[in-house]
CSV table of C-alpha atoms in Angstrom, one decimal:
chain,number,residue,atom,x,y,z
A,621,MET,CA,0.0,0.0,0.0
A,622,LYS,CA,2.8,2.4,1.0
A,623,ARG,CA,4.6,1.6,-2.3
A,624,SER,CA,1.5,2.3,-4.3
A,625,LEU,CA,1.0,5.6,-2.4
A,626,GLY,CA,4.6,6.5,-3.3
A,627,TYR,CA,4.0,5.8,-7.0
A,628,ILE,CA,0.9,8.0,-6.9
A,629,LYS,CA,2.8,10.9,-5.2
A,630,ALA,CA,5.6,10.6,-7.8
A,631,PHE,CA,3.1,10.5,-10.7
A,632,VAL,CA,1.3,13.6,-9.3
A,633,LEU,CA,4.6,15.4,-8.9
A,634,VAL,CA,5.6,14.7,-12.4
A,635,ALA,CA,2.2,15.8,-13.7
A,636,VAL,CA,2.4,19.1,-11.8
A,637,ILE,CA,5.9,19.7,-13.1
A,638,CYS,CA,4.8,19.0,-16.7
A,639,PHE,CA,1.8,21.3,-16.3
A,640,LEU,CA,3.9,24.2,-14.9
A,641,TYR,CA,6.5,23.7,-17.6
A,642,GLY,CA,3.8,23.7,-20.3
A,643,PHE,CA,2.1,26.7,-18.8
A,644,ALA,CA,5.4,28.6,-18.6
A,645,GLU,CA,6.3,27.7,-22.2
A,646,LYS,CA,2.9,28.8,-23.5
A,647,ARG,CA,3.2,32.1,-21.6
A,648,HIS,CA,6.7,32.6,-22.9
A,649,LYS,CA,5.6,32.1,-26.5
A,650,SER,CA,2.6,34.4,-26.0
A,651,ARG,CA,4.7,37.3,-24.8
A,652,GLY,CA,5.2,40.0,-27.4
A,653,ILE,CA,8.6,40.8,-28.9
A,654,SER,CA,10.2,43.4,-26.6
A,655,GLU,CA,12.8,44.7,-29.0
A,656,VAL,CA,13.9,44.5,-32.6
A,657,LYS,CA,17.6,45.0,-33.4
A,658,VAL,CA,19.4,44.8,-36.8
A,659,ARG,CA,23.1,44.4,-37.1
A,660,PHE,CA,24.9,45.0,-40.4
A,661,THR,CA,28.1,43.0,-41.0
A,662,ASP,CA,31.1,45.3,-41.6
A,663,ASN,CA,29.1,48.0,-39.8
A,664,GLU,CA,27.6,49.1,-43.1
A,665,ASN,CA,24.0,49.9,-43.9
A,666,LEU,CA,24.7,51.6,-47.2
A,667,TYR,CA,22.3,50.1,-49.7
A,668,VAL,CA,19.4,49.2,-47.5
A,669,THR,CA,18.4,51.0,-44.3
A,670,GLU,CA,17.6,49.6,-40.9
A,671,GLU,CA,14.0,50.9,-41.3
A,672,VAL,CA,13.5,48.8,-44.4
A,673,VAL,CA,14.9,45.7,-42.7
A,674,ASN,CA,12.6,46.3,-39.6
A,675,LYS,CA,9.5,46.4,-41.8
A,676,LEU,CA,10.4,43.0,-43.2
A,677,LEU,CA,11.2,41.7,-39.8
A,678,ILE,CA,7.8,42.5,-38.4
A,679,GLN,CA,6.1,41.1,-41.5
A,680,ASN,CA,5.0,44.4,-42.9
A,681,LYS,CA,3.1,45.5,-39.7
A,682,ALA,CA,3.5,48.9,-38.3
A,683,SER,CA,5.0,47.9,-35.0
A,684,VAL,CA,6.0,44.9,-33.0
A,685,SER,CA,3.3,45.3,-30.5
A,686,GLY,CA,0.8,42.5,-30.7
A,687,ILE,CA,3.1,40.1,-32.5
A,688,ASP,CA,3.9,37.2,-30.1
A,689,LYS,CA,6.7,34.7,-30.5
A,690,GLU,CA,4.4,31.9,-31.4
A,691,THR,CA,2.9,33.9,-34.3
A,692,LEU,CA,6.2,35.1,-35.7
A,693,ASP,CA,7.5,32.8,-38.4
A,694,LEU,CA,11.2,33.2,-38.3
A,695,ASN,CA,11.8,31.2,-41.5
A,696,ARG,CA,9.4,33.3,-43.4
A,697,VAL,CA,10.9,36.5,-42.2
A,698,GLU,CA,14.4,35.3,-43.0
A,699,SER,CA,13.3,34.3,-46.5
A,700,LEU,CA,11.8,37.8,-47.0
A,701,LEU,CA,15.1,39.4,-46.1
A,702,ASN,CA,17.1,37.1,-48.3
A,703,LYS,CA,14.9,38.0,-51.3
A,704,HIS,CA,15.6,41.7,-51.0
A,705,ASP,CA,17.6,43.1,-53.9
A,706,MET,CA,20.2,44.6,-51.7
A,707,ILE,CA,20.7,41.8,-49.2
A,708,GLU,CA,23.2,39.0,-49.8
A,709,ASN,CA,22.5,37.0,-46.6
A,710,ALA,CA,20.4,37.4,-43.5
A,711,GLU,CA,20.0,35.3,-40.3
A,712,VAL,CA,17.1,36.0,-37.9
A,713,TYR,CA,16.6,34.6,-34.4
A,714,LEU,CA,14.9,35.3,-31.1
A,715,THR,CA,16.8,35.7,-27.8
A,716,LEU,CA,15.6,34.1,-24.6
A,717,ASP,CA,14.4,37.4,-23.3
A,718,GLY,CA,12.1,38.0,-26.2
A,719,LYS,CA,14.3,40.2,-28.5
A,720,LEU,CA,14.3,39.8,-32.2
A,721,ARG,CA,17.7,39.9,-33.8
A,722,ALA,CA,18.8,40.0,-37.5
A,723,GLU,CA,22.4,39.7,-38.8
A,724,VAL,CA,22.4,41.2,-42.3
A,725,SER,CA,25.1,41.1,-45.0
A,726,GLN,CA,24.6,43.5,-47.9
A,727,ARG,CA,25.5,42.8,-51.5
A,728,LYS,CA,28.8,44.4,-52.6
A,729,PRO,CA,29.0,46.1,-56.0
A,730,ILE,CA,32.3,46.0,-57.9
A,731,GLY,CA,31.3,47.9,-61.0
A,732,ARG,CA,28.5,50.2,-62.2
A,733,VAL,CA,27.0,50.0,-65.7
A,734,ILE,CA,25.8,53.3,-67.1
A,735,GLY,CA,23.7,53.9,-70.2
A,736,SER,CA,20.2,53.1,-71.3
A,737,SER,CA,20.2,50.4,-68.6
A,738,SER,CA,22.0,51.3,-65.3
A,739,PHE,CA,22.8,48.8,-62.6
A,740,TYR,CA,25.7,47.4,-60.5
A,741,LEU,CA,27.7,44.2,-61.0
A,742,ASP,CA,28.1,42.6,-57.6
A,743,ARG,CA,31.0,40.6,-56.2
A,744,LYS,CA,29.4,37.3,-57.2
A,745,GLY,CA,28.9,38.4,-60.8
A,746,LYS,CA,25.2,39.1,-60.5
A,747,VAL,CA,23.2,42.1,-61.6
A,748,MET,CA,22.4,44.4,-58.6
A,749,PRO,CA,20.0,47.4,-58.9
A,750,LEU,CA,21.1,50.9,-57.9
A,751,SER,CA,20.3,52.0,-54.4
A,752,PRO,CA,18.4,55.2,-53.6
A,753,PHE,CA,20.4,55.6,-50.4
A,754,TYR,CA,24.0,55.3,-51.5
A,755,SER,CA,26.2,55.4,-54.7
A,756,ALA,CA,29.2,53.1,-54.6
A,757,ARG,CA,32.6,54.3,-55.8
A,758,VAL,CA,33.4,51.6,-58.3
A,759,PRO,CA,34.6,51.6,-61.9
A,760,LEU,CA,32.1,52.9,-64.5
A,761,MET,CA,31.2,50.5,-67.3
A,762,LEU,CA,30.1,51.5,-70.7
A,763,GLY,CA,28.5,49.4,-73.5
A,764,PHE,CA,27.2,46.6,-71.2
A,765,ASN,CA,23.8,45.1,-70.5
A,766,GLU,CA,22.5,42.2,-68.5
A,767,ALA,CA,23.2,39.8,-71.4
A,768,ASN,CA,26.9,40.5,-71.8
A,769,ILE,CA,28.0,41.5,-68.3
A,770,SER,CA,29.1,38.1,-67.2
A,771,LYS,CA,31.9,38.0,-69.7
A,772,VAL,CA,33.7,40.9,-68.2
A,773,TYR,CA,33.2,39.7,-64.6
A,774,PRO,CA,36.7,38.1,-64.3
A,775,ILE,CA,38.3,41.4,-65.2
A,776,VAL,CA,36.2,43.5,-62.8
A,777,LYS,CA,36.7,41.0,-60.0
A,778,HIS,CA,40.5,41.0,-60.4
A,779,ILE,CA,40.5,44.8,-60.3
A,780,ARG,CA,38.4,44.8,-57.1
A,781,ASN,CA,40.7,42.4,-55.3
A,782,ASP,CA,43.9,44.3,-56.2
A,783,GLU,CA,44.6,47.6,-54.3
A,784,PHE,CA,46.8,49.0,-57.0
A,785,LEU,CA,44.3,48.4,-59.8
A,786,THR,CA,41.4,49.6,-57.7
A,787,ARG,CA,43.3,52.9,-57.1
A,788,HIS,CA,44.2,53.5,-60.7
A,789,ILE,CA,41.4,52.0,-62.9
A,790,THR,CA,38.2,54.1,-63.1
A,791,GLY,CA,36.4,52.7,-66.1
A,792,ILE,CA,35.8,49.8,-68.4
A,793,ASN,CA,34.5,50.2,-72.0
A,794,ARG,CA,33.2,47.3,-74.0
A,795,LEU,CA,34.3,47.3,-77.6
A,796,LYS,CA,33.2,45.1,-80.5
A,797,GLY,CA,33.8,41.3,-80.2
A,798,ASP,CA,33.7,41.4,-76.4
A,799,LYS,CA,37.1,43.3,-76.2
A,800,TYR,CA,37.7,45.8,-73.4
A,801,GLU,CA,39.5,49.1,-72.8
A,802,LEU,CA,40.4,50.4,-69.4
A,803,GLU,CA,40.4,54.1,-68.3
A,804,LEU,CA,42.9,55.3,-65.8
A,805,ARG,CA,42.8,58.0,-63.1
A,806,GLU,CA,44.7,61.2,-63.9
A,807,LEU,CA,46.3,59.8,-67.1
A,808,ASP,CA,45.2,60.6,-70.6
A,809,PHE,CA,46.0,57.2,-72.2
A,810,ASN,CA,43.7,54.2,-72.3
A,811,VAL,CA,44.7,50.6,-71.8
A,812,TYR,CA,43.6,48.1,-74.5
A,813,PHE,CA,42.9,44.9,-72.6
A,814,GLY,CA,41.6,42.6,-75.3
A,815,ASP,CA,39.3,39.8,-74.3
A,816,SER,CA,38.9,38.4,-70.8
A,817,SER,CA,41.5,35.6,-71.2
A,818,ASN,CA,44.8,35.6,-69.2
A,819,VAL,CA,43.5,38.2,-66.8
A,820,ALA,CA,46.2,37.8,-64.1
A,821,LEU,CA,49.0,37.8,-66.6
A,822,LYS,CA,47.9,40.9,-68.4
A,823,PHE,CA,47.4,42.8,-65.2
A,824,ASN,CA,50.8,41.7,-63.8
A,825,ASN,CA,52.4,43.0,-67.0
A,826,PHE,CA,50.5,46.2,-66.8
A,827,LYS,CA,51.6,46.8,-63.1
A,828,ALA,CA,55.2,46.1,-64.0
A,829,PHE,CA,55.0,48.5,-67.0
A,830,TYR,CA,53.3,51.3,-64.9
A,831,LYS,CA,55.9,51.2,-62.1
A,832,LYS,CA,58.8,51.2,-64.6
A,833,ALA,CA,57.3,54.1,-66.6
A,834,GLN,CA,56.5,56.0,-63.5
A,835,LYS,CA,60.1,55.5,-62.2
A,836,ASP,CA,61.4,56.7,-65.6
A,837,LYS,CA,58.9,59.6,-65.6
A,838,LYS,CA,57.5,58.5,-69.0
A,839,LEU,CA,53.8,57.9,-68.1
A,840,ASP,CA,52.8,61.1,-69.9
A,841,THR,CA,54.6,60.1,-73.1
A,842,TYR,CA,52.2,57.3,-74.1
A,843,LYS,CA,48.8,57.5,-75.9
A,844,LYS,CA,48.0,53.8,-75.9
A,845,VAL,CA,49.0,50.7,-73.9
A,846,ASN,CA,48.1,47.4,-75.4
A,847,LEU,CA,47.9,44.3,-73.1
A,848,GLN,CA,46.1,41.9,-75.5
A,849,PHE,CA,49.2,39.8,-76.4
A,850,GLY,CA,49.4,38.5,-72.8
A,851,ASP,CA,53.2,38.0,-72.7
A,852,GLN,CA,54.2,41.6,-73.4
A,853,VAL,CA,53.1,45.2,-73.2
A,854,VAL,CA,53.0,47.1,-76.5
A,855,CYS,CA,53.0,50.9,-76.1
A,856,THR,CA,52.3,53.7,-78.6
A,857,LYS,CA,53.9,57.0,-77.9
A,858,LYS,CA,52.3,60.4,-78.5
């Protein structure tokens, strides 16, 4: 009898604990979100504002009041953020004290196409729309559209990843036959690059030429520099 009574007491105790846990869990979920906070990686919010992200986080409602944790669909909100034209990646989560957090990485433009159709080329080689909030300082690109932009991507990417080239190259012009010409900062000669083959070799040759011509104080004596042959730099003097 005593053993049966002990089992009953244990059962009742477990039942009470389960009830209290379930009640607390339900109450926890039903609590509203106390705070929304957005953090941009690299501390940049250039192309999309915190206000825009907040609106997506709260599922297009005017405020977080009235939205409880159980109602909020984190996967859906994260998906909304990742579909935004200016966002590369977003992670959304809730803290234990009821705060909604979002870690947002913005897309990074590496070139800007100007003309009848204007847009950015991002660091992954994809078309990125211009932002109403910020204009990136990247090489200007003439003669491009969404159909042919992918062919020049290896060149633009190499420029972006090289400090010397980023500092000196300000523009890329597309010529017939998917050949390219580069414009330089503060110099009146253009660089004929040719097609997008042997990118690293051509740029290494150009950097070697530039530094030698600068040392010899001859940069102003050229009107054209040709890199298309890959293994050499052919220069035309004024």
